[in-house]
XYZ file of C-alpha atoms in Angstrom:
498
model
C 0.000 0.000 0.000
C 1.217 3.486 -0.913
C 1.621 5.800 2.077
C 3.406 9.055 3.022
C 5.411 8.774 6.270
C 7.072 11.536 8.296
C 10.720 11.465 9.346
C 10.062 12.170 13.057
C 8.690 9.904 15.794
C 6.448 10.761 18.738
C 6.290 9.334 22.248
C 3.220 11.450 23.030
C 0.927 13.740 21.073
C 1.933 17.444 20.946
C -0.704 19.292 22.968
C 0.307 22.962 22.997
C 0.854 25.187 19.968
C 4.511 25.504 20.907
C 4.951 21.731 20.991
C 3.220 21.376 17.615
C 5.364 24.100 16.036
C 8.516 22.468 17.357
C 7.468 19.066 16.015
C 6.407 20.312 12.583
C 9.681 22.223 12.183
C 11.828 19.994 9.989
C 9.075 17.393 9.512
C 9.346 15.943 5.995
C 7.272 13.224 4.356
C 8.357 10.509 1.927
C 5.907 8.418 -0.116
C 6.630 4.709 -0.566
C 4.910 1.321 -0.849
C 4.582 -0.605 2.417
C 3.270 -4.046 3.348
C 1.031 -4.570 6.399
C 3.900 -5.588 8.680
C 5.717 -2.362 7.888
C 2.528 -0.323 8.428
C 2.167 -1.866 11.890
C 5.793 -0.993 12.644
C 5.253 2.610 11.486
C 2.239 3.040 13.771
C 3.661 1.382 16.871
C 6.832 3.487 16.619
C 4.941 6.793 16.601
C 5.605 7.953 13.033
C 3.210 10.559 11.636
C 1.502 9.617 8.349
C -0.558 11.354 5.673
C -2.102 10.827 2.246
C -0.565 11.180 -1.260
C 0.516 14.452 -2.850
C 2.020 15.626 -6.133
C 5.606 14.962 -5.025
C 7.001 11.808 -3.391
C 8.976 13.959 -0.929
C 7.446 17.087 0.616
C 6.899 19.109 3.780
C 4.097 21.323 5.158
C 5.655 24.704 4.349
C 3.909 27.293 2.114
C 0.548 25.491 2.459
C 1.867 22.667 0.263
C -0.646 20.083 1.487
C -3.687 22.288 0.869
C -2.598 22.939 -2.724
C -1.163 19.650 -4.021
C -3.367 16.801 -2.783
C -3.332 13.861 -5.213
C -5.195 10.940 -3.625
C -4.871 8.085 -1.153
C -4.851 4.303 -0.847
C -6.221 4.376 2.690
C -8.730 6.411 4.683
C -8.254 7.126 8.384
C -11.378 7.681 10.507
C -10.770 9.244 13.934
C -13.079 8.078 16.740
C -12.753 10.416 19.717
C -14.135 10.248 23.300
C -16.103 7.043 22.740
C -17.569 4.914 25.531
C -17.175 1.730 23.496
C -13.910 -0.145 23.116
C -12.607 -0.652 19.553
C -13.739 -4.288 19.530
C -17.241 -3.350 20.670
C -17.504 -0.445 18.245
C -16.668 -2.298 15.037
C -19.300 -4.934 15.810
C -21.928 -2.247 15.117
C -20.578 -0.719 11.867
C -21.495 -1.658 8.313
C -17.954 -1.400 6.920
C -15.435 -3.095 9.192
C -12.016 -1.400 9.123
C -8.882 -3.047 7.769
C -6.852 -1.960 10.806
C -7.797 -0.501 14.192
C -5.285 1.082 16.550
C -5.685 3.205 19.654
C -4.258 6.751 19.594
C -2.098 8.807 21.945
C -5.263 10.170 23.611
C -6.818 6.795 24.389
C -8.132 6.490 27.990
C -6.318 9.636 29.110
C -7.474 12.322 31.493
C -7.683 14.911 28.704
C -10.321 12.719 27.030
C -12.231 11.944 30.247
C -10.675 8.465 30.246
C -12.720 7.510 27.212
C -11.652 5.477 24.190
C -9.879 7.114 21.232
C -8.818 5.130 18.175
C -8.292 5.178 14.423
C -10.169 3.026 11.920
C -7.980 2.513 8.840
C -9.642 1.390 5.607
C -7.204 0.051 2.978
C -7.985 -0.021 -0.762
C -6.710 -2.033 -3.700
C -5.798 1.086 -5.689
C -5.423 4.829 -5.282
C -8.529 6.998 -4.773
C -7.799 10.122 -6.813
C -9.318 13.546 -6.109
C -10.859 15.268 -3.105
C -14.440 14.567 -4.158
C -13.842 10.833 -4.468
C -12.198 10.903 -1.020
C -15.197 12.721 0.475
C -17.692 10.416 -1.228
C -16.031 7.234 0.036
C -15.405 8.709 3.511
C -19.093 9.591 3.868
C -20.163 6.126 2.684
C -17.842 4.355 5.128
C -18.949 6.449 8.121
C -22.616 6.949 7.269
C -23.904 4.727 10.086
C -21.622 6.206 12.779
C -20.916 9.750 11.599
C -21.822 11.270 14.979
C -18.783 9.540 16.539
C -16.296 10.841 13.934
C -13.923 13.674 14.785
C -14.718 16.388 12.220
C -11.010 16.981 11.487
C -10.783 13.400 10.226
C -12.803 14.441 7.171
C -9.947 16.636 5.920
C -7.861 14.877 3.257
C -5.055 17.444 3.704
C -4.318 16.642 7.342
C -1.382 14.914 8.988
C -2.246 11.917 11.160
C -0.601 11.369 14.552
C -0.629 7.581 14.933
C 0.320 6.039 18.301
C 3.120 4.270 20.147
C 3.287 0.698 21.448
C 4.914 1.939 24.682
C 1.639 3.573 25.742
C -0.092 1.725 28.632
C -3.405 1.171 26.800
C -2.049 0.612 23.277
C -4.029 -1.749 21.019
C -3.525 -2.789 17.374
C -5.838 -5.093 15.421
C -5.414 -6.201 11.790
C -8.614 -7.599 10.253
C -7.021 -8.409 6.864
C -9.598 -6.494 4.811
C -8.792 -4.659 1.572
C -11.633 -2.780 -0.119
C -12.172 -2.437 -3.865
C -12.498 1.197 -4.912
C -14.974 0.231 -7.663
C -17.405 -0.962 -4.981
C -17.781 2.691 -3.998
C -17.276 4.746 -7.193
C -18.312 3.213 -10.504
C -19.728 4.732 -13.695
C -22.692 3.266 -15.614
C -20.423 1.283 -17.934
C -18.404 -0.184 -15.050
C -15.293 1.912 -15.657
C -13.598 4.185 -13.155
C -14.115 7.937 -13.498
C -12.182 9.781 -16.197
C -10.477 11.507 -13.262
C -8.868 8.169 -12.368
C -7.526 7.747 -15.907
C -5.614 11.067 -15.961
C -1.921 11.343 -15.307
C -0.809 12.354 -11.810
C 0.488 15.670 -13.180
C -2.932 16.578 -14.523
C -4.692 15.401 -11.380
C -2.593 17.630 -9.159
C -3.197 20.682 -11.346
C -6.850 20.369 -12.297
C -9.461 22.242 -10.201
C -11.661 20.046 -7.990
C -15.272 19.561 -9.093
C -18.233 17.329 -8.255
C -19.028 14.378 -10.524
C -21.508 11.782 -9.330
C -20.840 8.068 -9.618
C -23.365 7.860 -12.467
C -21.475 10.134 -14.843
C -20.093 8.622 -18.047
C -16.989 10.612 -19.010
C -16.098 8.515 -22.070
C -17.021 11.430 -24.293
C -14.627 10.953 -27.217
C -17.107 8.768 -29.106
C -18.398 10.043 -32.437
C -21.968 11.367 -32.329
C -24.009 10.954 -35.502
C -27.146 12.734 -34.260
C -28.031 16.017 -35.921
C -27.295 19.311 -34.181
C -28.801 21.998 -36.391
C -27.945 25.625 -35.650
C -29.427 28.841 -36.976
C -27.752 29.735 -40.308
C -27.148 33.397 -39.397
C -25.693 32.375 -36.037
C -23.253 29.978 -37.757
C -22.276 32.535 -40.398
C -21.521 35.157 -37.746
C -19.587 32.674 -35.638
C -17.238 31.879 -38.530
C -17.148 35.366 -40.074
C -16.453 37.432 -36.938
C -13.484 37.415 -34.598
C -14.321 35.509 -31.445
C -14.330 38.621 -29.251
C -16.609 40.410 -31.749
C -18.967 37.434 -31.941
C -19.252 37.271 -28.143
C -19.970 40.999 -27.893
C -22.496 40.868 -30.757
C -24.638 38.149 -29.164
C -24.222 39.192 -25.495
C -27.610 40.911 -25.413
C -29.350 37.853 -26.876
C -27.703 35.066 -24.863
C -26.870 35.942 -21.228
C -23.544 34.607 -19.967
C -24.558 32.688 -16.823
C -22.108 30.505 -14.900
C -24.190 29.556 -11.862
C -27.804 28.823 -11.017
C -29.886 31.997 -11.043
C -32.066 32.758 -8.025
C -35.330 34.724 -8.259
C -35.056 38.149 -6.614
C -38.239 37.559 -4.610
C -36.541 34.721 -2.716
C -34.012 37.025 -1.061
C -35.100 37.946 2.472
C -33.112 40.240 4.757
C -30.146 40.259 2.405
C -29.730 36.554 1.643
C -31.446 33.454 0.288
C -31.364 30.001 1.906
C -30.119 27.455 -0.677
C -29.786 24.329 1.453
C -32.691 22.627 -0.308
C -31.750 23.844 -3.796
C -29.856 22.089 -6.554
C -27.207 24.752 -7.148
C -24.756 24.425 -10.038
C -21.577 26.337 -10.843
C -19.568 25.981 -14.075
C -16.250 24.361 -12.977
C -13.854 26.570 -14.960
C -15.534 29.784 -13.760
C -14.882 29.089 -10.095
C -12.543 31.495 -8.359
C -9.356 30.410 -6.593
C -7.401 32.398 -3.999
C -4.066 33.953 -5.007
C -2.058 33.919 -1.770
C 0.696 36.107 -3.203
C -1.533 38.891 -4.497
C -4.147 38.269 -1.788
C -7.102 38.303 -4.138
C -9.283 35.802 -6.002
C -8.648 34.799 -9.596
C -9.872 32.284 -12.193
C -7.025 30.052 -13.458
C -6.638 29.315 -17.167
C -7.351 25.738 -18.207
C -4.152 24.490 -19.810
C -3.407 21.918 -22.495
C -3.885 18.291 -21.591
C -7.350 18.366 -20.053
C -9.129 21.171 -21.927
C -11.393 18.675 -23.709
C -12.611 17.110 -20.455
C -13.128 20.457 -18.726
C -15.041 21.979 -21.650
C -17.234 18.881 -21.773
C -17.983 19.313 -18.067
C -18.651 23.037 -18.475
C -21.258 22.319 -21.159
C -23.010 19.832 -18.850
C -23.218 22.462 -16.123
C -24.468 25.128 -18.568
C -27.332 22.798 -19.473
C -28.115 22.261 -15.774
C -28.013 25.993 -15.042
C -30.292 26.887 -17.994
C -32.699 23.898 -18.239
C -34.552 25.154 -21.340
C -31.410 26.343 -23.117
C -31.339 26.544 -26.921
C -28.544 25.021 -28.979
C -27.351 28.480 -30.027
C -27.259 29.697 -26.431
C -25.286 26.604 -25.417
C -22.711 27.106 -28.172
C -22.452 30.792 -27.263
C -21.802 29.982 -23.577
C -19.167 27.369 -24.444
C -17.477 29.801 -26.838
C -17.428 32.533 -24.200
C -16.043 30.164 -21.566
C -13.216 29.067 -23.894
C -12.420 32.702 -24.727
C -12.319 33.756 -21.057
C -10.867 30.812 -19.170
C -9.031 28.424 -21.516
C -5.481 28.557 -22.862
C -6.022 28.489 -26.633
C -2.597 29.665 -27.738
C -2.315 26.665 -30.087
C -5.701 27.549 -31.717
C -6.928 23.967 -31.283
C -10.190 25.042 -29.628
C -11.705 26.287 -32.863
C -15.400 26.727 -33.711
C -15.851 23.172 -34.986
C -14.275 21.741 -31.808
C -16.664 23.745 -29.604
C -19.743 22.841 -31.663
C -18.852 19.137 -31.613
C -18.439 19.213 -27.815
C -21.852 20.851 -27.468
C -23.356 18.262 -29.798
C -21.881 15.344 -27.796
C -23.348 16.589 -24.532
C -26.677 17.660 -26.055
C -27.302 14.213 -27.553
C -26.272 12.317 -24.400
C -27.577 14.572 -21.629
C -30.138 11.991 -20.515
C -27.301 9.634 -19.486
C -25.179 12.243 -17.719
C -25.468 13.133 -14.041
C -23.458 15.723 -12.126
C -23.662 16.640 -8.462
C -24.798 20.127 -7.399
C -22.390 22.154 -5.278
C -23.091 22.446 -1.576
C -24.126 26.035 -0.996
C -25.935 27.065 2.174
C -26.917 30.592 1.129
C -26.244 33.426 -1.283
C -25.775 37.076 -0.340
C -27.665 39.965 -1.926
C -24.764 42.407 -2.182
C -26.971 45.339 -3.209
C -28.975 44.954 0.021
C -25.896 45.241 2.235
C -24.141 47.944 0.211
C -27.298 50.068 0.369
C -26.851 49.926 4.157
C -23.216 50.955 3.965
C -21.845 47.463 4.663
C -19.280 45.646 2.511
C -17.280 43.513 4.940
C -18.352 40.242 3.325
C -16.646 37.981 5.854
C -18.479 39.701 8.704
C -21.766 39.571 6.790
C -21.265 35.884 5.979
C -20.645 35.033 9.632
C -23.712 37.053 10.661
C -25.923 35.155 8.180
C -24.580 31.798 9.348
C -25.394 32.700 12.954
C -28.866 33.894 11.952
C -29.619 30.692 10.029
C -28.472 28.556 12.950
C -30.568 30.603 15.354
C -33.638 30.101 13.135
C -32.978 26.356 12.827
C -32.323 25.813 16.513
C -35.338 27.870 17.600
C -37.668 25.895 15.321
C -36.300 22.429 16.095
C -35.059 22.429 19.710
C -36.994 19.962 21.925
C -36.796 20.871 25.620
C -37.631 17.302 26.681
C -34.433 15.949 25.085
C -30.807 16.301 26.125
C -28.412 18.478 24.180
C -26.920 15.446 22.389
C -30.336 13.939 21.623
C -31.385 17.227 20.041
C -28.292 17.194 17.827
C -29.208 13.699 16.582
C -32.818 14.795 16.001
C -31.651 17.842 14.033
C -30.013 15.530 11.466
C -33.468 14.236 10.471
C -34.232 17.785 9.313
C -30.923 18.224 7.481
C -29.375 20.392 10.215
C -25.928 19.465 11.514
C -24.193 21.120 14.444
C -21.775 20.402 17.289
C -22.399 20.302 21.047
C -20.232 23.398 21.495
C -22.222 25.428 18.946
C -25.625 24.390 20.280
C -24.507 24.932 23.871
C -23.313 28.463 23.015
C -26.685 29.270 21.421
C -28.621 27.915 24.407
C -26.537 29.925 26.872
C -26.739 33.066 24.738
C -30.550 32.797 24.778
C -30.730 31.793 28.479
C -32.320 28.435 27.658
C -31.778 25.686 30.275
C -30.469 22.365 28.999
C -29.095 19.032 30.172
C -26.388 16.880 28.622
C -26.046 13.105 28.326
C -22.985 13.395 30.544
C -24.946 15.096 33.330
C -27.682 12.445 33.213
C -25.051 9.686 33.148
C -23.281 11.155 36.209
C -26.588 11.474 38.078
C -27.424 7.803 37.485
C -23.969 6.664 38.606
C -24.155 8.736 41.802
C -27.728 7.642 42.556
C -26.824 3.955 42.190
C -23.849 4.485 44.496
C -25.975 6.348 47.055
C -28.498 3.505 47.084
C -25.740 1.038 47.941
C -22.227 2.364 48.529
C -20.797 -1.175 48.523
C -21.470 -1.555 44.816
C -18.363 -1.936 42.686
C -17.654 0.135 39.589
C -18.285 -2.926 37.412
C -21.687 -3.505 39.025
C -22.693 0.145 38.576
C -21.560 -0.065 34.939
C -23.812 -3.108 34.436
C -26.811 -1.469 36.124
C -26.375 1.696 34.056
C -26.353 -0.260 30.819
C -29.543 -2.052 31.876
C -31.100 1.421 32.189
C -29.835 2.393 28.734
C -27.006 4.586 30.087
C -23.762 3.946 28.179
C -20.779 4.139 30.557
C -17.657 2.091 31.281
C -16.265 1.209 34.682
C -13.278 3.581 34.334
C -15.660 6.486 33.888
C -17.688 5.252 36.873
C -14.521 5.327 38.982
C -13.729 8.866 37.877
C -17.285 10.104 38.594
C -17.357 8.555 42.061
C -13.897 9.851 42.890
C -14.976 13.382 42.040
C -18.249 12.924 43.960
C -16.426 11.793 47.139
C -13.969 14.694 46.923
C -16.819 17.187 46.653
C -18.695 15.831 49.691
């Protein structure tokens, strides 16, 4: 299995910012192929690991890992502060991990003496692209997502493993290797076109969403007719491209994302969480860290055909009743604005043929909408003298959460039970966020932990000769999930407070 391993070992996890900075200074990764015995040795000796990037040797300086992610042959799921042991936990999951090992934080005071471990899923080949990573990660963890540390979902992160010298260290190899095609397969059984590209192209191409139903084998010859207006064709070939675009701009609007009706904007924004929102891939802005401003990168030679094909799909999603002429106009404009055409290969016939291929096969093509929570009405805020978009964005997010929480919060449930209930309505949040909202609005609440502690103390008060194991058993009979170590800690604190 291909894996990137750091050159520095750890005896314990860095906890302070100073310790982390000291550790990361001089940390370099090298990508190699390892067998399972070597992977076990890497983990039990405290080496830090990560996924695959453009180069086989790299470090974390200059935001390298956020810019040059390539793929991975394993996925690490971080289970944090769990009351179930690793063996108990995996008995309840749909996809059993290939390897389970406890982490530096396992059964430590900082984690309330609760279990912390990694579930490693190994694959038979490399999973290329961030979207494929996210899709497989979500599938693997769908039935236990509430137990997953949110940072584990980041494919750019470094992973602190463990060390066999730790008192509660565990390592289990279940000899499972998953087939990537069981998770991401196109209609014809082939892997995505993304997986067929060279690693150089993969590391350079912008990330976009393609569902597992999309057929990207678009080089086939299409015999269907694709008739265009004669005057439109004559002008397209007679005029310079810039002149043609300007001439038809008033007839065919240049739209690169789903348009929202003005009436839907309320108080300066529109809620899009239930919308299918599409954005043309090559018109998406990137951040220029040197110039500190957004820009749209030019699509270079090597994958222009694939990206134009995708753009045309998204244009047809954005304008459902689009005409053939409008589609060709949008594709032409996109090539003119955002593609490198210095070799003049993206001529009129090339563009028309791409439009024809998509037009005649659109019924078999599926792309995933982008995840967009809301859209800002800039005119609304500027009319009120406000243009700090980061501040406005944060304000809207808080307002939307406040509206969601106020409508859904059930006072008869604990804080954690409310969070699970919110998911049924498509609302996800964390205990910290919900707790902050409750306290800000002076709303009383109780947590699972408080109820658990009360049951433990009550059972002890009823009979102070009961052992921690017996109280653990009685709690579980009452539906309270707790282990005997936690019982010991609760009772110790209770006796000290008396």
